[in-house]
XYZ file of C-alpha atoms in Angstrom:
697
model
C 0.053 0.154 0.020
C 1.615 3.444 -1.003
C 4.729 4.504 -2.401
C 6.529 0.865 -3.415
C 9.772 0.181 -1.233
C 9.347 3.675 0.306
C 9.092 2.056 3.862
C 12.665 0.370 3.403
C 14.485 3.538 2.563
C 12.401 4.881 5.681
C 14.022 2.199 7.705
C 17.453 2.845 6.397
C 16.952 6.378 7.560
C 15.900 6.416 10.752
C 17.224 9.147 12.334
C 15.903 11.396 10.041
C 12.610 10.518 9.170
C 11.682 9.016 12.682
C 10.292 10.906 15.629
C 9.478 9.723 18.804
C 6.388 10.669 21.876
C 5.247 9.249 24.231
C 1.162 9.948 23.272
C -0.119 9.704 27.140
C 1.837 13.301 27.726
C 0.997 14.727 24.435
C -2.456 13.753 25.213
C -2.431 16.118 27.964
C -2.092 19.068 26.560
C -5.416 19.173 24.449
C -8.755 20.258 25.981
C -11.234 17.085 24.501
C -9.511 13.836 24.069
C -6.740 13.503 21.400
C -7.766 11.915 18.424
C -6.251 9.075 16.214
C -7.529 8.314 12.961
C -6.830 5.126 12.181
C -7.291 2.662 8.959
C -9.268 0.011 10.504
C -8.259 -2.688 8.390
C -4.670 -1.642 9.317
C -5.208 -1.803 13.083
C -7.214 -5.018 12.551
C -3.799 -6.778 12.392
C -2.642 -4.780 15.425
C -5.450 -6.488 17.079
C -3.966 -9.971 15.872
C -0.707 -9.300 17.175
C -1.903 -7.890 20.803
C -4.163 -10.844 21.108
C -1.278 -13.356 20.344
C 1.102 -11.659 21.863
C -1.053 -11.614 25.193
C -3.145 -14.782 24.945
C -0.754 -17.616 22.840
C 2.858 -17.735 21.672
C 2.314 -20.928 19.654
C 2.075 -20.935 15.812
C -0.840 -22.690 16.012
C -2.629 -19.720 17.892
C -2.578 -17.922 14.813
C -4.241 -20.755 12.859
C -7.201 -20.997 15.403
C -7.295 -17.493 15.892
C -8.096 -17.220 12.068
C -10.462 -20.250 12.283
C -12.621 -17.370 14.334
C -12.440 -16.321 17.854
C -15.083 -13.494 17.805
C -16.004 -13.563 22.048
C -12.049 -12.979 22.686
C -11.738 -10.094 19.668
C -14.625 -8.291 21.204
C -12.850 -8.602 24.850
C -9.734 -7.543 23.212
C -10.797 -4.414 21.207
C -12.822 -3.201 24.535
C -9.987 -3.552 26.656
C -7.732 -1.653 24.340
C -10.392 0.982 23.158
C -11.194 1.421 27.063
C -7.459 2.065 27.851
C -6.393 4.339 25.057
C -9.855 6.795 26.569
C -8.207 6.485 29.987
C -5.176 8.370 28.794
C -7.111 10.566 26.958
C -7.053 9.472 23.678
C -10.556 9.015 21.274
C -9.609 6.983 18.003
C -11.897 7.595 14.625
C -11.959 4.074 12.424
C -12.289 4.886 8.620
C -13.589 1.870 6.401
C -12.693 1.168 3.047
C -15.068 0.580 0.365
C -15.037 -2.988 -0.679
C -13.794 -4.356 -3.823
C -16.288 -3.551 -7.000
C -17.853 -0.570 -5.281
C -15.975 2.389 -6.936
C -15.745 1.881 -11.243
C -12.468 4.214 -10.812
C -10.622 2.086 -8.562
C -11.870 -0.935 -9.998
C -10.116 -0.896 -13.300
C -7.044 0.834 -11.633
C -6.350 -2.119 -9.135
C -8.499 -4.996 -10.432
C -5.107 -6.751 -11.725
C -3.690 -6.260 -7.965
C -6.575 -7.778 -5.829
C -6.284 -10.737 -8.073
C -2.658 -10.896 -7.840
C -2.845 -10.836 -3.555
C -6.066 -13.316 -3.965
C -3.535 -15.951 -6.085
C -1.193 -15.323 -3.413
C -3.687 -15.763 -0.633
C -4.969 -19.355 -1.971
C -1.399 -20.943 -2.278
C -1.163 -19.998 1.372
C -4.901 -21.917 1.922
C -3.157 -24.863 0.384
C -0.368 -25.142 2.763
C -2.812 -24.882 5.646
C -4.049 -27.522 3.886
C -0.862 -29.441 3.640
C -0.292 -28.744 7.427
C -3.687 -30.084 8.415
C -3.361 -33.547 6.706
C 0.180 -34.145 8.446
C 2.111 -33.030 4.951
C 4.416 -30.431 6.002
C 5.294 -28.760 9.050
C 3.414 -25.897 10.168
C 6.602 -23.574 10.038
C 6.106 -24.020 5.965
C 2.803 -22.039 6.505
C 3.330 -18.647 6.093
C 0.954 -16.989 8.908
C 1.525 -13.508 8.537
C -0.247 -14.681 4.963
C -3.950 -16.417 6.442
C -6.623 -14.905 5.678
C -8.748 -13.050 7.913
C -11.409 -14.718 10.618
C -14.497 -14.828 8.079
C -16.401 -12.624 10.584
C -13.848 -10.800 12.204
C -14.642 -7.164 10.338
C -18.448 -7.926 11.353
C -17.654 -8.283 14.959
C -15.359 -5.759 15.118
C -17.644 -3.388 13.694
C -20.547 -4.050 15.744
C -17.988 -3.594 18.777
C -16.939 -0.459 17.897
C -20.167 0.720 17.732
C -21.493 -0.332 21.398
C -18.339 1.154 22.534
C -20.142 4.688 20.774
C -16.542 5.145 18.464
C -16.782 6.854 15.671
C -16.498 4.743 12.269
C -16.598 6.934 8.919
C -17.809 3.900 6.527
C -16.700 4.935 2.912
C -19.558 4.515 0.006
C -16.961 3.147 -2.244
C -13.263 3.669 -2.936
C -10.499 3.562 0.079
C -10.894 5.756 3.069
C -6.740 7.093 2.589
C -8.027 10.491 0.648
C -10.831 11.176 3.756
C -8.723 10.582 6.247
C -5.898 12.528 4.843
C -8.557 15.791 4.728
C -9.562 14.924 8.178
C -6.163 15.039 9.226
C -6.052 18.514 8.425
C -9.720 20.028 8.999
C -9.863 18.238 12.579
C -8.342 20.458 15.051
C -7.740 17.449 17.832
C -6.378 14.634 15.301
C -2.942 13.970 16.233
C -1.543 11.524 13.474
C -3.211 8.261 11.355
C -1.999 4.881 12.436
C -2.164 3.119 8.987
C 1.014 1.017 7.536
C 0.085 3.178 4.279
C 3.381 5.499 3.110
C 1.271 7.076 1.355
C 0.367 9.643 4.550
C 3.685 10.441 4.205
C 3.219 12.133 1.127
C 0.078 14.057 1.959
C -0.079 17.777 2.645
C 0.955 18.803 6.274
C 0.205 14.218 7.377
C 1.274 12.555 10.171
C 2.056 8.980 10.081
C 1.856 6.607 13.096
C 3.200 3.126 11.571
C 1.514 0.529 12.822
C 5.316 -1.039 13.495
C 5.865 1.688 15.581
C 3.072 2.287 17.689
C 3.114 1.439 21.592
C 7.160 0.394 20.633
C 7.419 -0.399 24.785
C 4.742 -2.264 24.733
C 2.583 -1.062 27.557
C -0.887 -1.020 25.570
C -2.219 -4.236 26.677
C -1.625 -5.526 29.656
C -4.758 -6.385 31.237
C -5.313 -8.731 28.050
C -4.795 -11.303 30.152
C -7.482 -10.923 32.258
C -9.800 -8.629 29.833
C -9.821 -5.675 32.464
C -8.339 -2.478 30.964
C -5.286 -1.094 32.748
C -4.294 2.566 32.668
C -0.432 2.398 30.500
C 2.595 4.089 32.096
C 3.536 5.505 28.859
C 2.764 4.785 24.893
C 5.854 5.217 23.288
C 5.427 5.420 19.303
C 7.278 6.657 16.260
C 6.052 9.197 13.719
C 6.886 10.217 10.223
C 6.187 13.751 8.846
C 5.783 14.984 5.622
C 8.313 17.472 6.244
C 10.694 14.874 7.286
C 10.080 12.970 4.331
C 10.818 16.056 2.184
C 13.732 17.226 4.121
C 15.312 13.630 4.008
C 15.176 13.354 0.211
C 16.057 17.274 -0.167
C 13.052 18.510 -1.890
C 11.738 21.790 -2.201
C 8.456 22.200 -1.677
C 5.305 19.556 -1.535
C 4.749 19.513 -5.202
C 8.602 17.948 -6.073
C 7.380 15.438 -3.340
C 4.429 14.402 -4.864
C 6.475 14.113 -8.313
C 8.521 11.737 -6.683
C 6.296 9.517 -5.334
C 4.572 9.201 -8.345
C 7.670 8.233 -10.068
C 8.744 6.002 -7.550
C 5.557 3.453 -7.945
C 2.386 4.250 -6.199
C -0.831 2.034 -6.314
C -1.771 3.891 -9.383
C 1.434 4.079 -11.583
C 3.255 0.558 -10.304
C 1.013 -1.361 -12.201
C 1.785 0.710 -15.328
C 5.976 1.162 -14.198
C 6.362 -3.132 -13.263
C 5.823 -3.672 -16.767
C 9.221 -1.791 -17.787
C 12.449 -3.283 -17.584
C 13.732 -0.162 -17.707
C 12.476 1.229 -14.276
C 12.771 -2.067 -12.564
C 16.457 -2.101 -12.930
C 17.139 1.216 -12.874
C 14.617 3.512 -11.027
C 12.929 1.218 -8.626
C 13.202 1.924 -4.987
C 16.055 4.578 -5.610
C 14.720 7.511 -4.219
C 17.631 9.552 -3.500
C 18.297 9.134 -7.849
C 14.347 10.128 -8.193
C 14.702 13.232 -5.983
C 17.623 14.081 -7.977
C 15.637 13.564 -11.050
C 12.932 16.115 -10.093
C 15.500 18.725 -8.084
C 16.916 18.567 -11.882
C 13.952 19.187 -14.049
C 11.476 20.236 -11.980
C 8.441 17.629 -13.343
C 7.681 14.016 -14.591
C 7.220 15.487 -18.175
C 10.809 17.254 -18.210
C 12.308 13.545 -17.448
C 14.281 11.198 -19.520
C 12.327 7.919 -19.211
C 8.549 9.443 -17.395
C 8.601 12.068 -19.853
C 8.539 9.827 -22.567
C 6.129 7.347 -21.059
C 4.071 10.208 -20.409
C 3.677 11.041 -24.328
C 3.508 7.695 -25.536
C 1.433 5.874 -22.860
C -2.087 7.065 -21.825
C -2.584 4.761 -18.962
C 0.196 6.318 -17.392
C -0.541 9.782 -18.375
C -3.912 9.745 -16.421
C -2.677 7.392 -13.716
C 0.118 10.757 -13.177
C -2.604 13.333 -13.197
C -5.076 10.820 -11.263
C -1.989 10.895 -8.481
C -1.019 14.595 -8.359
C -4.655 15.298 -7.513
C -5.035 12.734 -4.850
C -1.973 13.442 -2.820
C -2.650 17.224 -3.442
C -6.106 16.951 -1.920
C -7.931 18.637 -5.147
C -9.344 14.946 -6.280
C -13.204 14.919 -7.192
C -15.045 12.816 -4.938
C -14.408 9.098 -5.849
C -17.955 7.975 -4.813
C -19.077 8.902 -7.710
C -22.085 10.068 -7.105
C -25.118 9.029 -9.082
C -28.969 9.046 -9.815
C -31.666 6.400 -8.850
C -33.578 5.977 -5.576
C -31.515 2.066 -4.763
C -28.333 3.632 -5.348
C -29.256 6.608 -2.531
C -30.804 4.185 -0.632
C -27.611 2.027 -0.018
C -25.233 4.615 0.343
C -27.631 6.346 3.521
C -27.106 3.121 4.718
C -23.753 2.302 4.735
C -22.502 5.918 5.626
C -24.846 5.280 8.451
C -22.966 2.085 9.182
C -26.085 -0.057 8.339
C -24.874 -1.977 5.368
C -20.735 -3.174 4.570
C -20.220 -1.536 1.368
C -19.991 -4.984 -0.428
C -23.502 -4.361 -0.631
C -22.618 -1.309 -3.343
C -20.431 -3.827 -5.286
C -23.608 -5.879 -5.298
C -25.655 -3.378 -6.683
C -23.211 -2.540 -9.040
C -23.056 -6.542 -10.426
C -19.573 -7.229 -8.723
C -18.732 -9.949 -5.876
C -15.195 -10.640 -4.635
C -15.467 -13.969 -2.895
C -14.495 -14.092 0.690
C -11.850 -16.057 1.256
C -12.162 -18.841 4.357
C -10.292 -21.767 5.781
C -11.927 -24.581 3.355
C -9.872 -27.655 1.893
C -8.874 -26.628 -1.596
C -8.174 -30.289 -2.538
C -9.590 -31.789 -5.801
C -13.168 -31.853 -6.628
C -13.905 -30.093 -3.246
C -16.883 -27.919 -3.324
C -16.225 -24.144 -2.713
C -18.532 -22.969 -0.233
C -18.640 -19.158 -1.884
C -19.765 -21.451 -5.230
C -22.196 -23.265 -3.446
C -23.694 -20.142 -1.208
C -24.149 -18.309 -4.563
C -27.712 -19.570 -4.974
C -28.676 -17.979 -1.676
C -27.184 -14.730 -3.324
C -29.340 -14.779 -6.412
C -32.182 -13.802 -3.917
C -29.949 -10.932 -3.002
C -28.752 -9.990 -6.541
C -33.114 -10.008 -7.094
C -33.722 -7.367 -4.289
C -30.388 -5.235 -5.409
C -29.646 -5.477 -9.411
C -31.337 -2.731 -11.487
C -33.714 -3.841 -13.519
C -31.778 -3.683 -16.604
C -28.774 -6.028 -15.152
C -29.282 -9.496 -14.752
C -26.646 -11.561 -13.208
C -23.506 -10.319 -11.115
C -20.123 -11.063 -11.748
C -18.240 -12.848 -8.892
C -15.022 -13.280 -9.070
C -12.777 -16.072 -6.974
C -11.971 -19.725 -6.506
C -13.972 -22.715 -8.359
C -12.907 -26.054 -8.078
C -9.395 -26.957 -9.533
C -9.182 -22.926 -10.093
C -8.104 -20.553 -7.786
C -9.191 -17.464 -10.042
C -11.549 -17.047 -12.073
C -15.061 -14.639 -12.532
C -18.316 -16.433 -12.352
C -22.002 -15.032 -14.214
C -24.755 -15.200 -11.128
C -28.214 -14.670 -12.758
C -30.516 -13.140 -10.285
C -33.693 -15.177 -8.622
C -36.596 -15.050 -10.870
C -39.108 -15.816 -8.081
C -41.834 -12.881 -8.682
C -42.329 -13.070 -5.079
C -38.866 -11.283 -3.939
C -39.618 -7.780 -4.209
C -37.338 -4.398 -4.809
C -35.378 -2.427 -2.727
C -37.648 -0.008 -2.684
C -40.229 -1.991 -1.337
C -38.328 -4.139 0.964
C -37.441 -0.257 2.452
C -41.149 0.115 2.704
C -42.058 -3.477 4.535
C -42.935 -3.202 8.152
C -40.081 -5.144 10.270
C -42.535 -8.671 10.523
C -43.176 -8.130 6.788
C -39.377 -8.605 5.750
C -38.373 -11.319 8.844
C -41.329 -13.215 6.473
C -39.295 -12.574 3.839
C -36.253 -13.463 5.205
C -37.632 -16.590 6.076
C -38.935 -17.089 2.517
C -35.833 -16.356 1.106
C -33.454 -18.536 3.337
C -36.032 -21.689 2.680
C -35.335 -21.785 -0.860
C -33.301 -24.824 -1.120
C -36.384 -26.187 0.090
C -38.988 -25.495 -2.891
C -38.044 -26.435 -6.540
C -40.268 -26.418 -9.239
C -40.204 -29.526 -11.334
C -41.541 -29.933 -14.571
C -43.803 -32.877 -14.698
C -46.097 -34.382 -17.293
C -49.840 -34.187 -17.557
C -51.215 -34.926 -13.948
C -54.325 -36.245 -16.077
C -52.114 -38.524 -18.190
C -49.811 -39.346 -14.975
C -52.781 -40.690 -12.378
C -56.309 -40.202 -14.375
C -58.979 -37.679 -14.300
C -59.990 -38.123 -10.938
C -56.622 -38.246 -8.975
C -55.058 -36.043 -11.467
C -57.905 -33.374 -10.249
C -56.963 -34.033 -6.874
C -53.110 -33.398 -7.552
C -53.602 -30.962 -9.432
C -55.458 -28.998 -6.016
C -53.252 -29.835 -3.805
C -50.492 -28.547 -6.047
C -52.203 -25.306 -6.291
C -52.973 -25.161 -2.722
C -49.373 -25.981 -2.009
C -47.639 -23.237 -4.553
C -50.420 -20.571 -3.084
C -49.269 -20.819 0.506
C -45.517 -22.223 0.641
C -43.927 -19.493 2.145
C -46.376 -17.217 1.712
C -50.082 -16.588 2.553
C -50.595 -19.511 5.142
C -47.106 -20.191 5.268
C -47.819 -24.172 4.885
C -45.191 -27.055 6.315
C -44.371 -30.448 5.033
C -46.038 -31.817 7.901
C -49.498 -29.740 7.319
C -49.366 -31.014 3.172
C -48.991 -34.927 4.224
C -52.125 -34.295 6.529
C -54.120 -32.894 3.606
C -53.166 -35.762 1.557
C -53.939 -38.131 3.894
C -57.070 -36.104 4.616
C -58.373 -36.216 1.171
C -57.237 -39.639 -0.224
C -57.757 -42.014 2.620
C -60.899 -43.936 3.466
C -62.299 -42.769 6.994
C -64.683 -43.643 9.716
C -66.387 -40.173 9.715
C -68.530 -41.014 12.366
C -65.724 -41.719 14.709
C -63.651 -38.660 14.284
C -67.273 -36.717 14.627
C -67.402 -38.391 18.450
C -64.061 -37.451 19.248
C -65.221 -33.736 19.468
C -61.694 -32.567 19.210
C -60.528 -29.198 19.550
C -58.532 -27.734 16.755
C -54.789 -26.766 17.334
C -53.071 -24.002 16.239
C -50.990 -24.315 12.619
C -47.775 -25.161 13.321
C -45.916 -21.650 12.946
C -43.147 -20.587 11.510
C -39.180 -20.793 13.229
C -39.845 -17.303 14.259
C -43.022 -17.340 15.548
C -42.325 -20.963 17.330
C -38.883 -20.204 18.603
C -38.081 -16.527 18.860
C -36.475 -14.330 16.615
C -32.580 -15.451 17.979
C -33.279 -19.019 18.263
C -35.650 -19.416 14.535
C -32.701 -17.567 12.995
C -30.030 -20.126 14.699
C -32.752 -22.848 13.046
C -33.416 -21.576 9.423
C -29.413 -21.348 9.239
C -28.943 -24.547 10.609
C -31.855 -25.994 8.361
C -30.335 -24.336 5.544
C -26.886 -25.935 6.135
C -28.168 -29.212 6.575
C -29.976 -28.777 2.661
C -27.318 -27.875 1.768
C -24.560 -30.497 2.526
C -27.433 -33.483 3.224
C -25.787 -36.174 0.458
C -23.945 -33.529 -1.591
C -20.976 -31.049 -0.817
C -19.599 -31.452 2.046
C -22.200 -34.819 2.977
C -22.767 -33.945 6.802
C -23.419 -36.746 8.724
C -25.953 -36.767 11.755
C -23.003 -36.692 14.553
C -21.547 -33.784 13.028
C -24.838 -32.135 12.790
C -25.459 -32.372 16.013
C -22.294 -31.078 17.267
C -22.863 -27.733 14.954
C -26.023 -27.822 17.296
C -24.128 -28.002 20.575
C -21.650 -25.400 18.689
C -23.945 -22.949 18.519
C -26.494 -23.532 21.331
C -24.182 -24.510 24.287
C -22.529 -22.055 26.302
C -18.945 -22.283 26.552
C -15.796 -21.800 28.435
C -14.169 -20.463 25.036
C -10.950 -19.708 26.885
C -10.376 -23.020 28.409
C -11.059 -24.269 24.470
C -8.512 -21.565 23.351
C -5.773 -23.074 25.874
C -5.980 -26.343 24.299
C -4.100 -25.444 20.990
C -5.675 -28.411 19.451
C -5.077 -29.276 15.668
C -8.244 -29.093 13.734
C -9.169 -31.876 10.638
C -8.993 -30.410 7.338
C -12.605 -31.257 7.475
C -13.320 -30.053 11.022
C -11.819 -26.602 10.077
C -14.139 -26.619 6.561
C -17.137 -27.343 8.042
C -16.487 -24.618 11.084
C -15.799 -21.814 7.415
C -18.805 -22.910 5.804
C -21.238 -22.391 8.566
C -19.462 -18.816 8.661
C -19.469 -17.943 5.455
C -23.259 -18.592 5.585
C -23.952 -16.444 8.651
C -21.990 -13.866 6.767
C -24.498 -14.412 3.869
C -27.167 -14.643 5.545
C -26.794 -11.769 8.495
C -24.548 -9.158 6.511
C -25.980 -9.106 3.641
C -29.737 -10.871 3.595
C -30.602 -9.316 6.828
C -28.912 -6.122 6.838
C -30.802 -4.847 3.031
C -34.138 -5.983 5.268
C -33.026 -4.452 7.942
C -33.338 -7.704 10.195
C -30.017 -8.439 11.482
C -29.916 -6.065 14.492
C -32.247 -8.280 15.844
C -30.080 -11.734 15.425
C -26.689 -12.928 17.604
C -23.454 -11.602 16.420
C -20.966 -13.496 15.596
C -18.976 -13.315 19.594
C -22.395 -14.956 20.941
C -21.896 -17.890 18.718
C -18.614 -18.607 17.215
C -15.123 -19.966 19.240
C -13.177 -21.821 16.618
C -11.046 -23.721 19.447
C -14.620 -24.519 20.677
C -15.606 -26.106 17.535
C -12.209 -27.782 17.333
C -12.772 -29.850 20.805
C -16.174 -30.559 20.429
C -15.880 -31.972 17.174
C -12.297 -33.562 17.627
C -13.916 -35.266 20.996
C -17.060 -37.139 19.398
C -14.696 -38.180 16.007
C -11.458 -39.211 17.889
C -12.490 -43.175 17.216
C -14.709 -42.350 14.335
C -14.603 -45.200 11.448
C -14.388 -42.328 8.832
C -10.817 -41.586 8.812
C -11.706 -38.120 7.164
C -13.792 -37.170 10.064
C -10.624 -37.904 13.046
C -7.557 -37.181 11.236
C -4.900 -35.728 11.864
C -6.022 -36.684 16.004
C -4.197 -34.292 18.369
C -1.955 -36.992 20.940
C -1.225 -33.979 23.877
C -5.165 -33.894 24.472
C -7.384 -36.209 25.795
C -11.243 -37.004 25.880
C -11.410 -37.171 29.533
C -9.077 -33.317 29.232
C -11.777 -31.862 27.282
C -14.901 -33.787 28.670
C -16.512 -32.327 25.402
C -18.400 -35.490 23.992
C -20.717 -35.030 27.207
C -21.660 -31.290 26.372
C -22.411 -31.902 22.650
C -25.113 -35.190 24.484
C -26.527 -32.722 26.977
C -27.141 -29.845 24.684
C -28.374 -31.803 22.004
C -31.102 -33.428 24.338
C -31.981 -29.987 25.973
C -33.058 -28.705 22.621
C -34.472 -32.160 21.707
C -37.885 -30.276 19.876
C -35.979 -27.683 18.302
C -33.509 -30.019 16.685
C -35.986 -32.401 15.778
C -38.242 -29.717 13.930
C -34.875 -28.796 12.028
C -34.032 -32.640 11.085
C -37.662 -32.972 9.822
C -37.389 -35.119 6.549
C -33.194 -36.085 7.083
C -32.858 -38.142 9.552
C -34.693 -39.069 12.569
C -33.271 -38.120 16.067
C -30.840 -40.574 18.143
C -28.413 -38.757 20.143
C -26.963 -42.569 20.867
C -25.044 -42.495 17.545
C -23.118 -39.659 19.963
C -23.015 -42.263 22.840
C -21.110 -45.473 21.210
C -18.052 -46.387 22.014
C -15.576 -46.837 18.665
C -12.596 -49.102 19.195
C -10.246 -47.802 16.066
C -6.570 -48.175 15.832
C -5.366 -44.743 15.640
């Protein structure tokens, strides 16, 4: 991010570039709280380092964290924010727009995004080589691990609960907005980021992540999650004027010119294609500075001047960069006309929508990378979940667009583009109608969409030809009634339909039933009506996951489903399981990642669009990867199917975990709930969890 190789140049000249301050002493001089403007995604890396430094030092901790420890993440973030507030420092967070949310940046950075995606996929392959016991963990580049699937969601929810200011870009990156706010906000001291662009903007002050809290005083309370007042907060900062002095440049305009020909995010994709630049100019900032000092502008430099004349793309990138660094760039959010665009943009600014929804509205979606088995012929979660997003596209896409282009991994290919056509179901309204709906109407719509797998319209031959006139007539009435009331109107259930069939087709002793004088029972209600909103949401996700993976995709077993139920519904000692440092099997990790990916699509996208997610449980309330690993391993340590159990963690005993008992007790406690979910798939029977299998490991 920023100017390529500039950070390395700074580190070679630390004494001339970096100034050190105690932020606690500095904050005392501010009548109000001193603001640090924080690049949200850069801060997430800082949080991970703090978390791992305080709560664990083993390599396996990084892998467990990447699987998703959201309750511990929440406590870590709360602790750090409260410690900053106790020393008169108030952070302000800035979120970039999602990939594809802005037309300009999408065109400029598409190739860079694709390159990074492929690199991450290669790291994913190494993770599963390790999990299968084929390579040591030292072969895995832990710094390149993908972020936990729901990390951003949980962090934003936590920041909102703490009443932190969170500024969300509708589209494009937040750098420009941060740089302007640093100049205009009198209480703002610096920008916490790893982006060297913040050493080029006028009057900028960059606090690099690696130089934040050099003495490791922040986060002393993380071991107990009780905030403590740090004794000091020593940080190194880099000012724009120090960079100009280091490069011996006469003015800010000259610094901008050097940054551009040094290769920034806009010019580097073009310059890197020229061997002359790569061999003679790349990273040579002393020489680049002398060129600008001698010539005065890029146009008058030998190599770069010729490139300005002959390459229109480079010329446009230079002009864009000049406006960008001088803070005179037109707003990248590219205001559009249209009701849907304005609704989405307003909700992103209010923090109600993730900016990925704007990308979806534009017909672009980048698959979320998760820790799933990338082996040959293994299914890909985001590809499988595209059928759910098709309904989201039905709501979001303009009328003149019939599909979205999704970019990501497919089976046996690291990166490709896939067209996903929006659903053709006429019952799904437009965004304009959704906004006008009541909460209860949108909750019913959520339940309708989340059940889409369970009702497919098959084309059959004529009922009259197939069953005869009388039975064909009855069949057509039953079919019409089912279409009329499935996921709408009466919301008929499969059980009710079976009763209807028996009522019409069986021969009955009518007088016998008449004498019973039975009182009609109420209909079986929707999950939300029957179990409440939070448990109903969990039930719908579990049912969806079962439909998605029963006899297809992951081929989930009843035992695995019971473990999933216990993971979500039981109260766990998360920290106890985290300390076990257990190694998951590939299948164990894949299944947890898939369920989180489903949650993300249902909560962050569908639920937020319908404005019902605020009633649903957050990631920290449901997911702890270390807990999942313990529960799963305890139930499958001696399973007959080796893909469920291998490789086994030799240093943790079943007696130590006592986790299988948690699964049995939880499933038994929620028997009625579980029975409703598994209806039509398998019969409720927890004896399979209590069997002792004798298997040579």
